[in-house]
Coordinates of C-alpha atoms in Angstrom, one line a residue:
Chain S
M878 CA 186.9 -75.9 35.5
A879 CA 188.6 -75.7 32.2
K880 CA 186.7 -78.9 31.2
A881 CA 183.3 -77.7 32.5
H882 CA 182.1 -76.4 29.2
Q883 CA 183.2 -79.4 27.1
I884 CA 180.4 -81.5 25.4
N885 CA 182.3 -84.6 26.0
P886 CA 184.9 -84.2 28.7
E887 CA 186.6 -87.5 27.6
R888 CA 187.7 -86.0 24.5
A889 CA 189.9 -83.0 24.1
R890 CA 188.1 -79.9 23.0
W891 CA 190.5 -79.2 20.0
L892 CA 189.6 -82.7 18.7
E893 CA 185.9 -82.1 19.1
V894 CA 186.2 -78.8 17.1
L895 CA 188.3 -80.5 14.5
G896 CA 185.6 -83.0 13.9
V897 CA 183.2 -80.2 13.4
S898 CA 185.4 -78.5 10.9
M899 CA 186.6 -81.6 9.2
P900 CA 184.0 -81.6 6.3
L901 CA 184.9 -78.0 5.5
C902 CA 188.6 -78.7 5.7
L903 CA 188.3 -81.6 3.3
S904 CA 186.4 -79.6 0.7
Y905 CA 188.8 -76.6 1.1
L906 CA 191.8 -78.7 0.2
P907 CA 191.0 -79.4 -3.5
I908 CA 189.6 -75.9 -4.0
G909 CA 192.7 -74.4 -2.5
V910 CA 194.8 -76.5 -4.8
A911 CA 192.8 -75.2 -7.8
C912 CA 193.2 -71.7 -6.5
G913 CA 196.9 -72.1 -6.2
I914 CA 197.2 -73.5 -9.7
L915 CA 195.3 -70.4 -11.1
L916 CA 197.5 -67.9 -9.1
N917 CA 200.5 -69.7 -10.3
A918 CA 199.3 -69.4 -13.9
A919 CA 198.8 -65.7 -13.3
G920 CA 202.5 -65.4 -12.4
M921 CA 202.8 -66.0 -8.6
N922 CA 205.3 -68.5 -7.2
F923 CA 204.3 -70.9 -4.5
V924 CA 205.5 -68.7 -1.7
L925 CA 203.3 -66.0 -2.9
T926 CA 200.3 -68.2 -3.4
F927 CA 200.8 -69.4 0.2
L928 CA 201.1 -65.8 1.3
V929 CA 197.9 -64.7 -0.5
S930 CA 195.9 -67.6 0.9
I931 CA 196.8 -66.5 4.4
M932 CA 196.5 -62.8 4.1
V933 CA 193.4 -62.7 1.9
F934 CA 191.9 -66.1 2.8
S935 CA 188.8 -65.9 0.6
G936 CA 188.1 -68.2 -2.3
G937 CA 186.1 -65.8 -4.3
A938 CA 188.6 -63.0 -3.9
Q939 CA 191.6 -65.1 -4.8
F940 CA 190.0 -66.6 -8.0
T941 CA 189.0 -63.1 -9.0
L942 CA 192.5 -61.8 -8.2
A943 CA 194.0 -64.4 -10.5
S944 CA 191.8 -63.3 -13.4
L945 CA 192.5 -59.6 -12.7
L946 CA 196.2 -60.2 -12.8
V947 CA 195.9 -62.1 -16.0
S948 CA 193.9 -59.2 -17.6
N949 CA 196.6 -56.8 -16.3
A950 CA 194.1 -54.8 -14.3
P951 CA 195.5 -51.6 -12.6
I952 CA 196.0 -51.9 -8.8
T953 CA 193.1 -49.4 -8.0
S954 CA 190.7 -51.5 -9.9
I955 CA 192.0 -54.7 -8.2
F956 CA 191.4 -53.0 -4.9
M957 CA 187.9 -51.8 -5.8
T958 CA 186.8 -55.1 -7.3
L959 CA 187.9 -57.1 -4.3
F960 CA 186.5 -54.6 -1.8
F961 CA 183.0 -54.9 -3.3
L962 CA 183.4 -58.6 -3.5
E963 CA 184.2 -58.8 0.2
L964 CA 181.7 -56.2 1.3
R965 CA 179.2 -59.0 2.2
Y966 CA 181.4 -59.8 5.2
A967 CA 180.2 -56.6 6.8
L968 CA 176.8 -58.4 7.0
L969 CA 178.3 -61.7 8.4
G970 CA 180.4 -59.8 11.0
S971 CA 177.3 -57.8 12.2
S972 CA 175.2 -60.9 12.4
L973 CA 177.9 -62.8 14.5
S974 CA 178.6 -59.7 16.7
R975 CA 175.9 -60.7 19.3
Y976 CA 177.9 -63.8 20.1
M977 CA 181.2 -62.0 20.3
R978 CA 180.1 -59.3 22.7
N979 CA 182.2 -60.3 25.7
E980 CA 185.4 -60.7 23.6
S981 CA 188.4 -58.3 23.8
Q982 CA 189.2 -55.9 21.0
K983 CA 192.2 -58.0 20.1
S984 CA 190.3 -61.3 19.7
I985 CA 187.7 -59.6 17.5
L986 CA 190.5 -58.3 15.4
I987 CA 191.9 -61.8 15.0
F988 CA 188.6 -63.5 14.6
S989 CA 187.3 -61.1 11.9
A990 CA 190.6 -61.3 9.9
S991 CA 190.1 -65.0 9.1
M992 CA 186.3 -65.1 8.8
N993 CA 185.0 -66.6 5.6
D994 CA 181.6 -67.6 4.2
E995 CA 182.1 -71.3 5.0
N996 CA 183.6 -71.1 8.5
Y997 CA 181.1 -68.3 9.3
A998 CA 178.3 -70.8 8.3
I999 CA 179.7 -73.4 10.6
N1000 CA 180.2 -71.0 13.5
Y1001 CA 176.8 -69.4 13.1
L1002 CA 175.1 -72.7 13.2
K1003 CA 177.1 -73.8 16.2
F1004 CA 176.4 -70.6 18.1
V1005 CA 172.7 -70.9 17.4
T1006 CA 172.3 -74.6 18.3
D1007 CA 175.0 -75.3 20.8
K1008 CA 175.1 -73.2 23.9
N1009 CA 178.5 -74.4 24.9
W1010 CA 180.0 -73.1 21.7
T1011 CA 182.5 -70.4 22.6
A1012 CA 184.4 -67.7 20.7
K1013 CA 187.5 -69.7 21.2
D1014 CA 186.0 -72.8 19.4
A1015 CA 184.9 -70.5 16.6
L1016 CA 188.4 -69.2 16.2
L1017 CA 189.6 -72.7 16.2
V1018 CA 187.3 -73.5 13.3
E1019 CA 188.7 -70.5 11.4
Y1020 CA 192.3 -71.7 12.0
Y1021 CA 191.6 -75.3 10.8
S1022 CA 189.9 -74.1 7.7
L1023 CA 192.8 -71.6 7.2
A1024 CA 195.3 -74.4 7.6
S1025 CA 193.7 -76.7 4.9
W1026 CA 193.1 -73.7 2.6
A1027 CA 196.7 -72.5 2.8
T1028 CA 198.0 -76.1 2.4
G1029 CA 195.9 -76.4 -0.7
N1030 CA 197.1 -73.0 -2.1
L1031 CA 200.8 -74.0 -1.4
L1032 CA 200.3 -77.4 -3.1
G1033 CA 198.6 -75.7 -6.1
G1034 CA 201.4 -73.3 -6.4
L1035 CA 203.9 -76.1 -6.4
I1036 CA 202.1 -78.3 -8.9
G1037 CA 201.5 -75.4 -11.2
S1038 CA 199.7 -76.3 -14.4
A1039 CA 200.9 -80.0 -14.3
V1040 CA 197.5 -81.2 -13.1
Q1041 CA 194.0 -80.6 -14.5
I1042 CA 191.2 -80.3 -11.9
D1043 CA 187.6 -80.4 -12.7
L1044 CA 186.6 -77.2 -11.0
V1045 CA 182.9 -77.6 -11.6
I1046 CA 182.8 -80.7 -9.4
V1047 CA 185.2 -79.4 -6.8
D1048 CA 183.2 -76.1 -6.6
F1049 CA 180.0 -77.9 -5.9
A1050 CA 181.4 -79.1 -2.6
L1051 CA 180.8 -75.5 -1.2
T1052 CA 177.4 -75.3 -2.8
A1053 CA 176.5 -78.5 -1.1
L1054 CA 177.8 -77.1 2.2
F1055 CA 175.6 -74.0 1.8
I1056 CA 172.5 -76.3 0.9
Y1057 CA 173.2 -78.2 4.1
M1058 CA 173.4 -74.9 6.1
I1059 CA 170.1 -73.8 4.5
V1060 CA 168.4 -77.0 5.5
M1061 CA 169.7 -76.7 9.1
Q1062 CA 168.5 -73.1 9.3
V1063 CA 165.0 -73.7 8.0
R1064 CA 162.8 -74.4 11.1
Q1065 CA 159.8 -72.1 10.5
R1066 CA 157.6 -71.5 7.5
L1067 CA 158.8 -68.0 7.5
T1068 CA 162.5 -68.9 7.2
L1069 CA 161.6 -71.1 4.2
L1070 CA 159.7 -68.2 2.6
I1071 CA 162.6 -65.8 3.1
G1072 CA 165.0 -68.3 1.6
L1073 CA 162.7 -68.5 -1.5
L1074 CA 162.4 -64.8 -1.6
S1075 CA 166.2 -64.4 -1.4
A1076 CA 166.6 -66.9 -4.2
G1077 CA 164.3 -64.9 -6.5
L1078 CA 165.9 -61.5 -5.5
S1079 CA 169.4 -62.9 -5.9
I1080 CA 168.7 -64.0 -9.5
Y1081 CA 167.1 -60.6 -10.2
F1082 CA 169.9 -58.5 -8.6
L1083 CA 172.8 -60.6 -9.8
T1084 CA 171.7 -60.3 -13.4
L1085 CA 170.8 -56.6 -13.0
V1086 CA 174.0 -55.2 -11.4
K1087 CA 176.3 -57.9 -12.9
S1088 CA 178.5 -58.2 -9.9
T1089 CA 178.5 -59.9 -6.4
L1090 CA 176.9 -56.7 -5.1
G1091 CA 173.7 -58.5 -6.2
I1092 CA 174.2 -61.0 -3.4
I1093 CA 174.5 -58.2 -0.9
L1094 CA 171.3 -56.5 -2.1
A1095 CA 169.3 -59.6 -2.1
T1096 CA 170.6 -60.6 1.4
V1097 CA 169.8 -57.2 2.9
L1098 CA 166.4 -56.9 1.3
A1099 CA 165.2 -60.5 2.0
S1100 CA 166.4 -60.5 5.6
F1101 CA 164.7 -57.1 6.2
V1102 CA 161.4 -58.5 4.9
G1103 CA 161.8 -61.5 7.2
F1104 CA 162.3 -59.1 10.1
L1105 CA 159.4 -57.0 9.1
I1106 CA 157.0 -59.9 8.8
E1107 CA 158.1 -61.4 12.1
N1108 CA 157.8 -58.0 13.7
R1109 CA 154.2 -57.5 12.5
V1110 CA 153.1 -60.9 13.5
R1111 CA 154.6 -60.6 16.9
R1112 CA 152.9 -57.3 17.4
Y1113 CA 149.5 -58.2 16.2
A1114 CA 148.9 -62.0 16.7
K1115 CA 147.6 -63.2 20.0
D1116 CA 149.8 -66.3 20.1
P1117 CA 152.6 -65.5 17.6
D1118 CA 154.6 -68.7 18.1
H1119 CA 151.5 -70.7 16.9
T1120 CA 150.6 -68.7 14.0
W1121 CA 150.9 -70.4 10.6
I1122 CA 153.9 -68.3 9.4
L1123 CA 156.0 -68.7 12.6
G1124 CA 154.9 -72.3 13.1
K1125 CA 157.6 -74.9 13.1
L1126 CA 158.0 -77.1 10.0
F1127 CA 157.9 -80.8 10.3
R1128 CA 161.4 -82.4 10.8
P1129 CA 162.5 -86.0 11.5
S1130 CA 162.2 -86.6 15.2
S1131 CA 166.0 -86.5 15.8
T1132 CA 166.2 -83.0 14.5
R1133 CA 163.0 -81.6 15.7
N1134 CA 164.3 -79.9 18.9
T1135 CA 166.9 -77.3 18.9
V1136 CA 169.0 -76.4 21.9
E1137 CA 166.7 -73.4 22.5
D1138 CA 163.7 -75.6 22.6
R1139 CA 165.3 -78.0 25.0
Q1140 CA 166.3 -75.0 27.2
H1141 CA 162.8 -73.8 27.1
I1142 CA 161.4 -77.1 28.2
K1143 CA 163.9 -77.4 30.9
K1144 CA 163.0 -73.9 32.1
Q1145 CA 159.4 -74.7 32.2
E1146 CA 160.0 -77.9 34.1
A1147 CA 162.2 -76.0 36.6
A1148 CA 159.4 -73.4 37.0
Q1149 CA 156.8 -76.2 37.6
A1150 CA 159.1 -78.0 40.1
K1151 CA 159.6 -74.7 41.9
E1152 CA 155.9 -74.1 42.0
Q1153 CA 155.3 -77.6 43.5
E1154 CA 158.0 -77.0 46.0
G1155 CA 156.5 -73.8 46.9
S1156 CA 153.1 -75.3 47.4
E1157 CA 154.6 -78.2 49.5
T1158 CA 156.2 -75.8 51.9
V1159 CA 153.0 -73.9 52.2
D1160 CA 151.3 -77.2 52.9
A1161 CA 154.0 -78.0 55.6
K1162 CA 153.5 -74.6 57.2
D1163 CA 149.7 -75.2 57.2
N1164 CA 150.2 -78.6 58.9
G1165 CA 152.6 -77.1 61.4
E1166 CA 150.1 -74.6 62.6
Chain L
M1214 CA 183.8 -69.0 -9.7
A1215 CA 182.4 -70.5 -12.9
W1216 CA 184.5 -68.3 -15.2
I1217 CA 187.4 -70.6 -14.5
N1218 CA 186.0 -73.0 -17.2
T1219 CA 187.0 -70.5 -19.8
F1220 CA 190.5 -69.8 -18.2
N1221 CA 193.2 -71.2 -20.3
L1222 CA 196.2 -71.9 -18.2
A1223 CA 198.8 -72.0 -21.0
E1224 CA 197.5 -68.8 -22.5
A1225 CA 197.5 -67.2 -19.1
S1226 CA 201.2 -67.8 -18.3
A1227 CA 202.2 -66.4 -21.8
L1228 CA 200.2 -63.2 -21.1
I1229 CA 201.9 -62.1 -17.8
P1230 CA 203.0 -58.6 -18.2
S1231 CA 206.7 -57.8 -17.7
H1232 CA 206.1 -55.4 -14.8
H1233 CA 204.5 -58.2 -12.8
N1234 CA 207.6 -58.9 -10.7
L1235 CA 207.9 -59.8 -7.1
T1236 CA 207.5 -56.3 -5.8
Y1237 CA 204.4 -55.7 -7.8
H1238 CA 202.9 -59.0 -6.5
L1239 CA 203.7 -58.2 -2.9
I1240 CA 202.0 -54.8 -3.4
V1241 CA 198.9 -56.5 -5.0
I1242 CA 198.8 -59.0 -2.0
V1243 CA 198.9 -56.2 0.6
I1244 CA 196.2 -54.3 -1.3
S1245 CA 194.0 -57.4 -1.6
A1246 CA 194.6 -58.2 2.1
I1247 CA 193.4 -54.6 3.1
A1248 CA 190.3 -55.0 0.7
A1249 CA 189.5 -58.3 2.4
F1250 CA 190.1 -57.1 5.9
V1251 CA 188.3 -53.8 6.1
P1252 CA 184.7 -55.1 5.5
R1253 CA 185.4 -58.0 7.9
Y1254 CA 186.7 -56.1 10.8
F1255 CA 185.2 -52.6 11.1
P1256 CA 181.5 -53.6 11.1
M1257 CA 182.1 -56.3 13.5
R1258 CA 184.1 -54.0 15.9
F1259 CA 181.4 -51.4 15.6
F1260 CA 178.5 -53.8 16.5
T1261 CA 180.4 -55.6 19.3
N1262 CA 181.4 -52.3 20.9
R1263 CA 178.1 -50.7 21.6
K1264 CA 174.6 -51.6 22.6
I1265 CA 172.7 -52.9 19.6
P1266 CA 169.0 -52.2 19.4
E1267 CA 167.0 -55.5 19.5
W1268 CA 165.4 -54.8 16.1
F1269 CA 168.9 -55.0 14.5
N1270 CA 169.5 -58.3 16.0
E1271 CA 166.1 -59.5 14.8
W1272 CA 167.0 -58.4 11.4
M1273 CA 170.4 -60.0 11.4
K1274 CA 168.8 -63.3 12.4
Y1275 CA 167.5 -63.6 8.8
V1276 CA 170.8 -62.8 7.2
P1277 CA 172.3 -66.4 7.1
I1278 CA 169.4 -68.0 5.4
S1279 CA 169.2 -65.2 2.8
L1280 CA 172.9 -65.2 2.2
F1281 CA 173.3 -69.0 1.9
T1282 CA 170.4 -69.2 -0.6
A1283 CA 171.8 -66.3 -2.7
L1284 CA 175.2 -68.1 -2.8
V1285 CA 173.7 -71.4 -3.8
I1286 CA 171.6 -69.6 -6.5
K1287 CA 174.8 -67.9 -7.8
G1288 CA 176.6 -71.3 -7.9
I1289 CA 173.9 -73.2 -9.8
F1290 CA 172.0 -70.6 -11.9
I1291 CA 174.3 -67.6 -12.6
S1292 CA 177.1 -67.8 -15.1
S1293 CA 180.5 -66.1 -14.9
D1294 CA 179.4 -63.1 -16.8
Y1295 CA 176.3 -62.7 -14.5
G1296 CA 173.7 -64.1 -17.0
L1297 CA 171.4 -67.0 -16.4
V1298 CA 173.0 -70.3 -17.1
Q1299 CA 171.3 -72.2 -19.9
D1300 CA 171.6 -75.9 -20.1
H1301 CA 170.2 -78.7 -22.3
V1302 CA 168.9 -81.9 -20.8
K1303 CA 169.8 -84.8 -23.1
L1304 CA 167.7 -87.2 -21.2
L1305 CA 164.5 -85.2 -21.9
G1306 CA 164.9 -84.8 -25.5
N1307 CA 167.4 -81.9 -25.3
I1308 CA 165.0 -79.5 -23.7
M1309 CA 166.4 -76.1 -22.6
I1310 CA 166.4 -75.3 -18.9
Y1311 CA 167.9 -72.5 -16.8
G1312 CA 170.7 -73.6 -14.4
H1313 CA 173.1 -76.5 -14.6
A1314 CA 170.9 -79.6 -14.8
G1315 CA 173.3 -81.9 -13.0
Q1316 CA 173.8 -79.4 -10.2
I1317 CA 170.1 -78.9 -9.7
V1318 CA 169.4 -82.6 -9.3
A1319 CA 172.5 -83.0 -7.1
A1320 CA 171.3 -80.2 -4.9
I1321 CA 168.0 -81.9 -4.4
F1322 CA 169.8 -85.0 -3.2
V1323 CA 172.0 -82.9 -0.9
A1324 CA 169.0 -81.2 0.7
I1325 CA 167.3 -84.7 1.3
T1326 CA 170.5 -86.0 2.8
A1327 CA 170.9 -83.0 5.0
Y1328 CA 167.3 -83.2 6.1
F1329 CA 167.5 -86.8 7.2
T1330 CA 171.0 -87.3 8.4
R1331 CA 171.9 -83.8 9.8
S1332 CA 175.5 -84.7 8.8
M1333 CA 177.6 -82.0 6.9
A1334 CA 180.1 -84.6 5.8
A1335 CA 177.4 -86.9 4.2
S1336 CA 175.8 -83.9 2.6
V1337 CA 179.0 -82.8 0.8
L1338 CA 179.8 -86.3 -0.2
V1339 CA 176.4 -86.9 -1.7
G1340 CA 176.8 -83.5 -3.5
L1341 CA 180.2 -84.4 -5.0
V1342 CA 179.1 -87.9 -6.1
G1343 CA 175.8 -86.4 -7.4
V1344 CA 177.2 -83.7 -9.5
W1345 CA 179.7 -86.0 -11.1
L1346 CA 177.2 -88.7 -11.8
F1347 CA 174.3 -86.5 -13.0
G1348 CA 176.8 -84.4 -15.0
L1349 CA 177.7 -87.6 -16.9
F1350 CA 174.2 -88.3 -18.3
L1351 CA 171.9 -85.3 -17.9

């Protein structure tokens, strides 16, 4: 029973999930080291950098914290800056909540505490495309990424300023991760259009409000436009799934079907089989009489 | 995170104010942890706790794509002081473009890799090699 939900019962589940989170863990390690180095330069020893990485667990927030400490910002402004920086997680949490409905209060508390842009991205993708993905697996992804992040921070705190790291290159690992996520997300023309819209809006809002609040504004607005358009099309089109805007984009054959598609096909087949069965029994009855 | 380029480590350690001792750092850590925890936990708790209208779920469906593009755009085109990044392409006679030239080209390669391989590891690897390589000669 315990093994029933596994993708490949030959392999242990934790190994399977580790494989899924490995690319993230490997990119977190050097960024964590860089973050530890910066926090160390801002006056924290390696125990403290390790502690921050576990308690805050957010790249953006920790890098910002280092700069705030160096500029001797008051504690209230540290709190406000970080709070607005982290406000986008309100959106992430809300969008994952539909997959966490059956979880206990305690596990939601634990899950949300170590949620992050990157492990959210992995978990969201898995929840959408893999129907066997459970909240437990999602939590495991968070813990693996936390472990590599904390290790990086600890190492960075220990090394201090002895090593120079090219942050531009290291930081691009995360950008690449998000580009991968975008490519995986885009399955309809509408998703692509919303992505482009969000790109434009984010440039506009980021340069306008001069803070990461711009990301939140762009995300809320672009996603709402996506919802509005889909809603209109579904209401007024005769065959919404085959309209141009909701039509599927071409993908290489191996990536064309999502889990939902396959489920849909299976359901249709099952319905057909049932129909046939039904007609056969009717035939049998007819013959009997 | 791009502001780190201008972050001088040696200067930074010389600038640490005297009241930044262990207690102060511990307070800062707790404060930061609260700031990070509140936006993560309460909305999620709120929305897993009650019946969510379908339209909200439909809306949230478009959050990931919007958020990921916004994050990528911020990484490639927005500088640390929230202005547009300006870069000169040596290869094309030093013309000025917006955004980090090397990162833009690397991003295209990442997208192509992701599209055809569906592998996260391959995409990240191509991205790292690409940004290093194109950074050298663009």
